[in-house]
Coordinates of N, CA, C and O in Angstrom, one line a residue:
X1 N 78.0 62.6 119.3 CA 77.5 63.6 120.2 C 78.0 64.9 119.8 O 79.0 65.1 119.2
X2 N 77.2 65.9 120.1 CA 77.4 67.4 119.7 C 78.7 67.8 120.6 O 79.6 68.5 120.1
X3 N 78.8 67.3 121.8 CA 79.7 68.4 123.0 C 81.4 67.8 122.2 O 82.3 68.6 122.4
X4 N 81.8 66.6 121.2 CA 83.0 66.0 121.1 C 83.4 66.5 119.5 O 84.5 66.4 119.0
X5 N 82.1 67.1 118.9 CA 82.6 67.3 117.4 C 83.4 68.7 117.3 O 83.3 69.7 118.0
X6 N 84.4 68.2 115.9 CA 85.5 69.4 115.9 C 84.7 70.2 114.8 O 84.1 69.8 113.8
X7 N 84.8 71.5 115.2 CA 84.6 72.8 114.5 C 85.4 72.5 113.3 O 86.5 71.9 113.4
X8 N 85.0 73.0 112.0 CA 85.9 73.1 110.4 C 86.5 74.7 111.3 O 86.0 75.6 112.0
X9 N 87.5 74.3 110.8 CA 88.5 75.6 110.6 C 88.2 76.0 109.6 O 87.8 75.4 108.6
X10 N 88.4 78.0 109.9 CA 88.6 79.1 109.0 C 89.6 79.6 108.5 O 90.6 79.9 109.2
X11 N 89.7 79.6 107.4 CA 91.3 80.2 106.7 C 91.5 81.7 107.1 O 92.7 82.2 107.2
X12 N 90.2 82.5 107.5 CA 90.1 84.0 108.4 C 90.0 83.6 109.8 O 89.1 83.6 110.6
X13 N 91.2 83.3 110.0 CA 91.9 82.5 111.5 C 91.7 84.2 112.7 O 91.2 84.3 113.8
X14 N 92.4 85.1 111.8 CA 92.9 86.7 112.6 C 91.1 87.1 113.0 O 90.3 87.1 112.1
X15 N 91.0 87.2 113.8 CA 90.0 88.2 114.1 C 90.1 89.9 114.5 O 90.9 90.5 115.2
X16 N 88.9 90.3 113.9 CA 89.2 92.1 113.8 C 88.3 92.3 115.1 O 87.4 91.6 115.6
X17 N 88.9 94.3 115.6 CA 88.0 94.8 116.0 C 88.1 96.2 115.1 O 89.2 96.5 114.6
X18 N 86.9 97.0 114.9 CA 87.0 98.2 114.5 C 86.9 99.1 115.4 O 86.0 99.0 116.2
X19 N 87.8 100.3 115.3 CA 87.8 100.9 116.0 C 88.1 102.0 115.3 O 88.9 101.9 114.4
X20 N 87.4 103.6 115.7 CA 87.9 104.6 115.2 C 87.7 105.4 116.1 O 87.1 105.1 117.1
X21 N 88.8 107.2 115.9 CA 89.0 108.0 116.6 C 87.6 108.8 117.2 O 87.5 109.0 118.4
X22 N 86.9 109.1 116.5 CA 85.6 110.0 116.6 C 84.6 109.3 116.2 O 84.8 108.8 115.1
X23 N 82.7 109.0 116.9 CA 82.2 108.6 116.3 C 81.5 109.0 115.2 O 81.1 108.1 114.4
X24 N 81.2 110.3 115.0 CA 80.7 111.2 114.3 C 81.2 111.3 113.0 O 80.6 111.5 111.9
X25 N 82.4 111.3 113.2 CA 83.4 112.0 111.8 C 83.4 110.7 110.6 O 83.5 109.5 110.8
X26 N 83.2 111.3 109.4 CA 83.0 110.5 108.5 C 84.8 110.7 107.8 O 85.3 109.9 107.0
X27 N 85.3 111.7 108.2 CA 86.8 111.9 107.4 C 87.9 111.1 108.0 O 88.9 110.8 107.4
X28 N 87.8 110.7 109.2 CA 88.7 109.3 110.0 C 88.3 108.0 109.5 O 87.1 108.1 109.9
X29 N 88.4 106.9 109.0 CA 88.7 105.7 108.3 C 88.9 105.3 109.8 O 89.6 105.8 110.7
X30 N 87.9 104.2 110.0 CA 87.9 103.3 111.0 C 89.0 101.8 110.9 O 88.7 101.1 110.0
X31 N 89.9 101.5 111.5 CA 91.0 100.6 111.5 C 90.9 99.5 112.1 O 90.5 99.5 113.3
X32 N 91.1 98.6 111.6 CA 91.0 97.2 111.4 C 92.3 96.7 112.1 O 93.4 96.6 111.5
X33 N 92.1 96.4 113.9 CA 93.2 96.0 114.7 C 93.0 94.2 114.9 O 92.0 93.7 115.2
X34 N 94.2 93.6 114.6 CA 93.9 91.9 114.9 C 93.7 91.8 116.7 O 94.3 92.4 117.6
X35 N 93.0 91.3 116.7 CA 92.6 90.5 117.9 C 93.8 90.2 118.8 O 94.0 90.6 119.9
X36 N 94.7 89.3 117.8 CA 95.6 88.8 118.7 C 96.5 89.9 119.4 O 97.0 89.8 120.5
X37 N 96.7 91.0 118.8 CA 97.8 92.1 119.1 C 97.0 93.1 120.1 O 96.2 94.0 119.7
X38 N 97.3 92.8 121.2 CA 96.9 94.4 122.0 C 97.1 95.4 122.2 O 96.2 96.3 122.1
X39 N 98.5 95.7 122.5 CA 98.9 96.6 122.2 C 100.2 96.7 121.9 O 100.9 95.8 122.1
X40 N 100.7 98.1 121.0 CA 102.2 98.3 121.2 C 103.1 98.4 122.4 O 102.5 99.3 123.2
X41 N 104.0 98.0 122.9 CA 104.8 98.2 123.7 C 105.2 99.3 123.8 O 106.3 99.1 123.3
X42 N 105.2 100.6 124.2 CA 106.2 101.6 123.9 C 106.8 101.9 125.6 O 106.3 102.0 126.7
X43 N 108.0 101.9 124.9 CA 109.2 102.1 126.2 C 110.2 102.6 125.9 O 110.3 103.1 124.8
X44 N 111.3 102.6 127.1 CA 113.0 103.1 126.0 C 113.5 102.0 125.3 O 114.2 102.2 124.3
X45 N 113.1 100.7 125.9 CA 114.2 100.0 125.5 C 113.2 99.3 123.8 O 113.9 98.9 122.8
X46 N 111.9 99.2 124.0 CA 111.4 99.2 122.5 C 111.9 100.2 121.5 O 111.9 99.8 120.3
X47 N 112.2 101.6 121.8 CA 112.1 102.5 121.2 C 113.9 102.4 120.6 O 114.2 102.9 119.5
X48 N 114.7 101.9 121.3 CA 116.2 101.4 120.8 C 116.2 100.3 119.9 O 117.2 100.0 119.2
X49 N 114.9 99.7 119.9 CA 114.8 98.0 119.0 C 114.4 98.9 117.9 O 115.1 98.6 117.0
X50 N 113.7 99.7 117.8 CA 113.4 100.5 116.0 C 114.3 100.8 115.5 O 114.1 101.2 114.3
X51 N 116.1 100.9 116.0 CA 116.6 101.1 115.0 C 117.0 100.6 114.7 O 117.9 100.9 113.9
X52 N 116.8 99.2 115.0 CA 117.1 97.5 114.5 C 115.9 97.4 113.4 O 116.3 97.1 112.3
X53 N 114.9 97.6 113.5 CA 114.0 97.3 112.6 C 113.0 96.7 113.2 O 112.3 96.0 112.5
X54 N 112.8 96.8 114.5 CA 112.2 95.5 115.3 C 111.1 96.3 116.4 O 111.3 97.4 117.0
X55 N 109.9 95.5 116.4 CA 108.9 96.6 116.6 C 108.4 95.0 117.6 O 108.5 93.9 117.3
X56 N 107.7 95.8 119.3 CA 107.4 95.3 120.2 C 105.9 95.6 120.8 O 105.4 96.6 121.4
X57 N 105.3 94.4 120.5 CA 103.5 94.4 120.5 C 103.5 93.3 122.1 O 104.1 92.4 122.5
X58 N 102.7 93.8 122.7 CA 101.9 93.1 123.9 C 100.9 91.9 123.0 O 100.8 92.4 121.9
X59 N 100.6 91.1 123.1 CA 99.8 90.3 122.9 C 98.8 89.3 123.1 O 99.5 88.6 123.8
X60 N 97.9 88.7 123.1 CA 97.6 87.1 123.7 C 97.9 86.1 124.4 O 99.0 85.6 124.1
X61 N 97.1 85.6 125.5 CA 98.3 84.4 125.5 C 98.2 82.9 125.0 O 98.8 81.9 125.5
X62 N 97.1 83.3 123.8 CA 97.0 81.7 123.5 C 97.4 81.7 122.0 O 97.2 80.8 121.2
X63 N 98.2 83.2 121.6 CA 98.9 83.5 120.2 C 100.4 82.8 120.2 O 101.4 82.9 121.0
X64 N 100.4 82.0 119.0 CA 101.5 82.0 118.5 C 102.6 82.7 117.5 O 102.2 83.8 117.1
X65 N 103.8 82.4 117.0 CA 104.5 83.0 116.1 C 103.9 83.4 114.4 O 104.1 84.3 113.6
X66 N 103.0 82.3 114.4 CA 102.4 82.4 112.9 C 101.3 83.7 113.1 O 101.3 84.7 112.4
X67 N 100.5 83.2 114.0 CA 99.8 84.2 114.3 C 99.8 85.5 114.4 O 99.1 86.3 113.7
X68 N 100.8 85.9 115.2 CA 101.4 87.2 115.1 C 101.8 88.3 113.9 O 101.5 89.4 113.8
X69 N 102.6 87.2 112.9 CA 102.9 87.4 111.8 C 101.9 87.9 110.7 O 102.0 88.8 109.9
X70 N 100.9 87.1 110.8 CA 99.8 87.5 109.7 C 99.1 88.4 110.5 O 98.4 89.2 109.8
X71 N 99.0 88.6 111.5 CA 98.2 90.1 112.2 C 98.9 91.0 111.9 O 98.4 91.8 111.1
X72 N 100.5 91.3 112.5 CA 101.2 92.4 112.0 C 100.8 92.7 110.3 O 100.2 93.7 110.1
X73 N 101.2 91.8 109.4 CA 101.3 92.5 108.1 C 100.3 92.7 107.3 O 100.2 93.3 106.3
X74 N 99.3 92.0 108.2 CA 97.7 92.6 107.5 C 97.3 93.9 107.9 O 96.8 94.7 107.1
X75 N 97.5 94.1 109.5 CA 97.2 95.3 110.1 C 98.1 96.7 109.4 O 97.6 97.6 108.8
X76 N 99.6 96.4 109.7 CA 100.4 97.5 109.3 C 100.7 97.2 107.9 O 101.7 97.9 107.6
X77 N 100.3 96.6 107.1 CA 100.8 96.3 105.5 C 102.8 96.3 105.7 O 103.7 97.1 105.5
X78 N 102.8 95.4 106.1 CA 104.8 95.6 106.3 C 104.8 93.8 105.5 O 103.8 93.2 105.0
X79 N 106.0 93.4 105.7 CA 106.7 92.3 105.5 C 107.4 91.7 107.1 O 108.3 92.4 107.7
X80 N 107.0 90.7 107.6 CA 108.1 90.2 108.6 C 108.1 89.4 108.4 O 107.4 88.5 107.9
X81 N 109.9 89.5 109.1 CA 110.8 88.2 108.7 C 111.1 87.9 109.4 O 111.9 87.0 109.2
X82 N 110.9 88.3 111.2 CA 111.2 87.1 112.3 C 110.4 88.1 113.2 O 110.3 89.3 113.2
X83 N 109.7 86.6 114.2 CA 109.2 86.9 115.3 C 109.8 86.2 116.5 O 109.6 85.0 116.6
X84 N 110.3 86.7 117.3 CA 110.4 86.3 118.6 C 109.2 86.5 120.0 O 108.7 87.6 120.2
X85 N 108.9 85.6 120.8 CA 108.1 85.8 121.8 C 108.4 85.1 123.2 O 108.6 83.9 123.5
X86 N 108.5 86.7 124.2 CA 108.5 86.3 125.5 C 107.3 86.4 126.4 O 106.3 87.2 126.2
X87 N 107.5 85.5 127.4 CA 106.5 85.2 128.8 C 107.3 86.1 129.7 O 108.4 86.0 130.3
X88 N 106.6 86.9 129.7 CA 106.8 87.9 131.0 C 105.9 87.2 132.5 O 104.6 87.3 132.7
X89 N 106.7 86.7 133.4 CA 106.0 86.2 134.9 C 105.8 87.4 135.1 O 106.5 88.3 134.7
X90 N 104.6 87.5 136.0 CA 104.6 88.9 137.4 C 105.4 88.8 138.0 O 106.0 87.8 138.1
X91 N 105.6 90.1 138.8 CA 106.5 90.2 140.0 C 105.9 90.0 141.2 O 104.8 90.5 141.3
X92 N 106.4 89.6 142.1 CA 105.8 89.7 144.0 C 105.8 91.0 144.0 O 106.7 91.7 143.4
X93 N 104.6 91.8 144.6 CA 104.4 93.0 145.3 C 103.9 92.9 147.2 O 103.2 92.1 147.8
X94 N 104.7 94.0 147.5 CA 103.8 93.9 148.6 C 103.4 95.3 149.1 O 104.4 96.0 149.2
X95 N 102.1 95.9 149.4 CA 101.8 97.0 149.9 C 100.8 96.9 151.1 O 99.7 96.4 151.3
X96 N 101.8 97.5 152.1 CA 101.8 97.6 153.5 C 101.6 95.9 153.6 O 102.4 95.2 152.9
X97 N 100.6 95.4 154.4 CA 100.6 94.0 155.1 C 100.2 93.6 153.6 O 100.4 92.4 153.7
X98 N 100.0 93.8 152.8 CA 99.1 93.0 151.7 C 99.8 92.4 150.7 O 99.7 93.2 149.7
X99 N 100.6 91.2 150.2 CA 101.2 90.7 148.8 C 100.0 90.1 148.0 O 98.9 89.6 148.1
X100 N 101.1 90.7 146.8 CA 100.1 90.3 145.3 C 101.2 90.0 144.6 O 102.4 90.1 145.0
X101 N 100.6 89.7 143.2 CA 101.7 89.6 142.3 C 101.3 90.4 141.1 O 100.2 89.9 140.7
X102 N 101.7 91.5 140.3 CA 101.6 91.9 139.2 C 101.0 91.2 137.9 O 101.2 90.0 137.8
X103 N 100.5 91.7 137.2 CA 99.9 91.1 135.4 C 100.9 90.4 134.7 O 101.8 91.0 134.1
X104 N 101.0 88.8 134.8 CA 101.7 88.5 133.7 C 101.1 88.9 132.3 O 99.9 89.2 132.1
X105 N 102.1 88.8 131.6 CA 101.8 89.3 130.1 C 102.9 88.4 128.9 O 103.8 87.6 129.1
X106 N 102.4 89.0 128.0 CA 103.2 88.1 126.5 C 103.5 88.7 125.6 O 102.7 89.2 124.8
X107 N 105.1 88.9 125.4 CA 105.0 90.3 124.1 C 105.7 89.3 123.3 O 106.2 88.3 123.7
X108 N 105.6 89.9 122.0 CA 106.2 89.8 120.8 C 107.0 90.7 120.3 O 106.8 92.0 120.3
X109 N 108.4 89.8 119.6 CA 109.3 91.4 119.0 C 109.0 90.9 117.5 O 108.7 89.7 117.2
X110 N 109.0 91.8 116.9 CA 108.6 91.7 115.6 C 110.1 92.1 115.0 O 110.7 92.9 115.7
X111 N 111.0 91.7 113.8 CA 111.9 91.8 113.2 C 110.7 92.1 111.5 O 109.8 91.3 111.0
X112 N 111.1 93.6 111.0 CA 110.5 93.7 109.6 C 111.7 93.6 108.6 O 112.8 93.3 108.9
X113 N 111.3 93.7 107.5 CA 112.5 93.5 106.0 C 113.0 94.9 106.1 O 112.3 95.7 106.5
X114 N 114.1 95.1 105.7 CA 114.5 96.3 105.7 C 114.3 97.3 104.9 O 114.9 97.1 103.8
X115 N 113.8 98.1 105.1 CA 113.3 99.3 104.5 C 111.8 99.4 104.6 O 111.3 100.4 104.1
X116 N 111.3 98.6 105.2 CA 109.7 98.4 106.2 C 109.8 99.2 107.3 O 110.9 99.1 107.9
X117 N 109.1 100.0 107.9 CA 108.5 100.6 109.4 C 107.3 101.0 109.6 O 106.7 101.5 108.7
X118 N 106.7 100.8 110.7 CA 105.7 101.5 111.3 C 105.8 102.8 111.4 O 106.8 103.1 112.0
X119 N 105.0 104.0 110.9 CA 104.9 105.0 111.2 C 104.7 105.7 112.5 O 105.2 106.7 112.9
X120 N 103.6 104.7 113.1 CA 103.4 105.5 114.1 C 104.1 105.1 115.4 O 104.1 105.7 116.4
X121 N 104.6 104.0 115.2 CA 105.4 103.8 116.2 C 106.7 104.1 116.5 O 107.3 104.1 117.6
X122 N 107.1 104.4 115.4 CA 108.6 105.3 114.9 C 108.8 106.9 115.5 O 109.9 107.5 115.7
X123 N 107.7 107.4 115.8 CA 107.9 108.8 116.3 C 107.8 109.0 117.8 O 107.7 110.1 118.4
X124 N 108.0 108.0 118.2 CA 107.0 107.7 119.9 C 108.7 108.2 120.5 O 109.1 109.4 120.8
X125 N 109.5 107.1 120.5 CA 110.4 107.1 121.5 C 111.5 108.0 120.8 O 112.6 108.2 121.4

């Protein structure tokens, strides 16, 4: 049956989007962001991990550690040598009579080789 058969896996596992600053401008180079990585995290307490060497990405939540890994060093051309990943639960909110709960989310700390950094995330905090 068609609905039980497994798909062949791709060795181009990472999926891209392109995205650039201006549509017009031909002098901005459109950037090739992995799929799995959303966004950078930027905060204070990310911005204290850069002087560890350790850079903090929002993510996926069906991404793993490998995964991560080959998105960071494809995207930013770096080397990493450890990834760690937390599950951030939401929190209880309540406004006036009304409870919710906040966006859970999934970050990744990225640990690079030393003498590796992100540029642009290095000037933030």
């Amino acid at each position: 049956m068609a609905l039980f058969t497994k798909k062949p896996e791709d060795d181009s596992a990472v999926q891209y989007q392109t995205t650039s600053t201006s549509a017009g401008s031909s002098a901005v180079p459109a950037v090739k962001i992995p799929t799995n990585l959303i966004q950078p995290r930027i905060s204070e307490k990310s911005g204290h991990l850069v002087k560890l060497n350790k850079y903090v990405f929002k993510i996926t939540n069906g991404t793993n550690k490998v995964e991560v890994k080959k998105a960071v060093e494809s995207a930013y051309k770096v080397h990493v040598t450890q990834v760690n990943i937390v599950n951030n639960q939401g929190k209880s909110r309540t406004f006036g009579r009304t409870s919710g709960r906040t966006q859970a989310f999934k970050k990744a700390i990225v640990t690079l080789r030393p003498g590796d950094k992100i540029e642009g995330l290095t000037d933030v905090v």
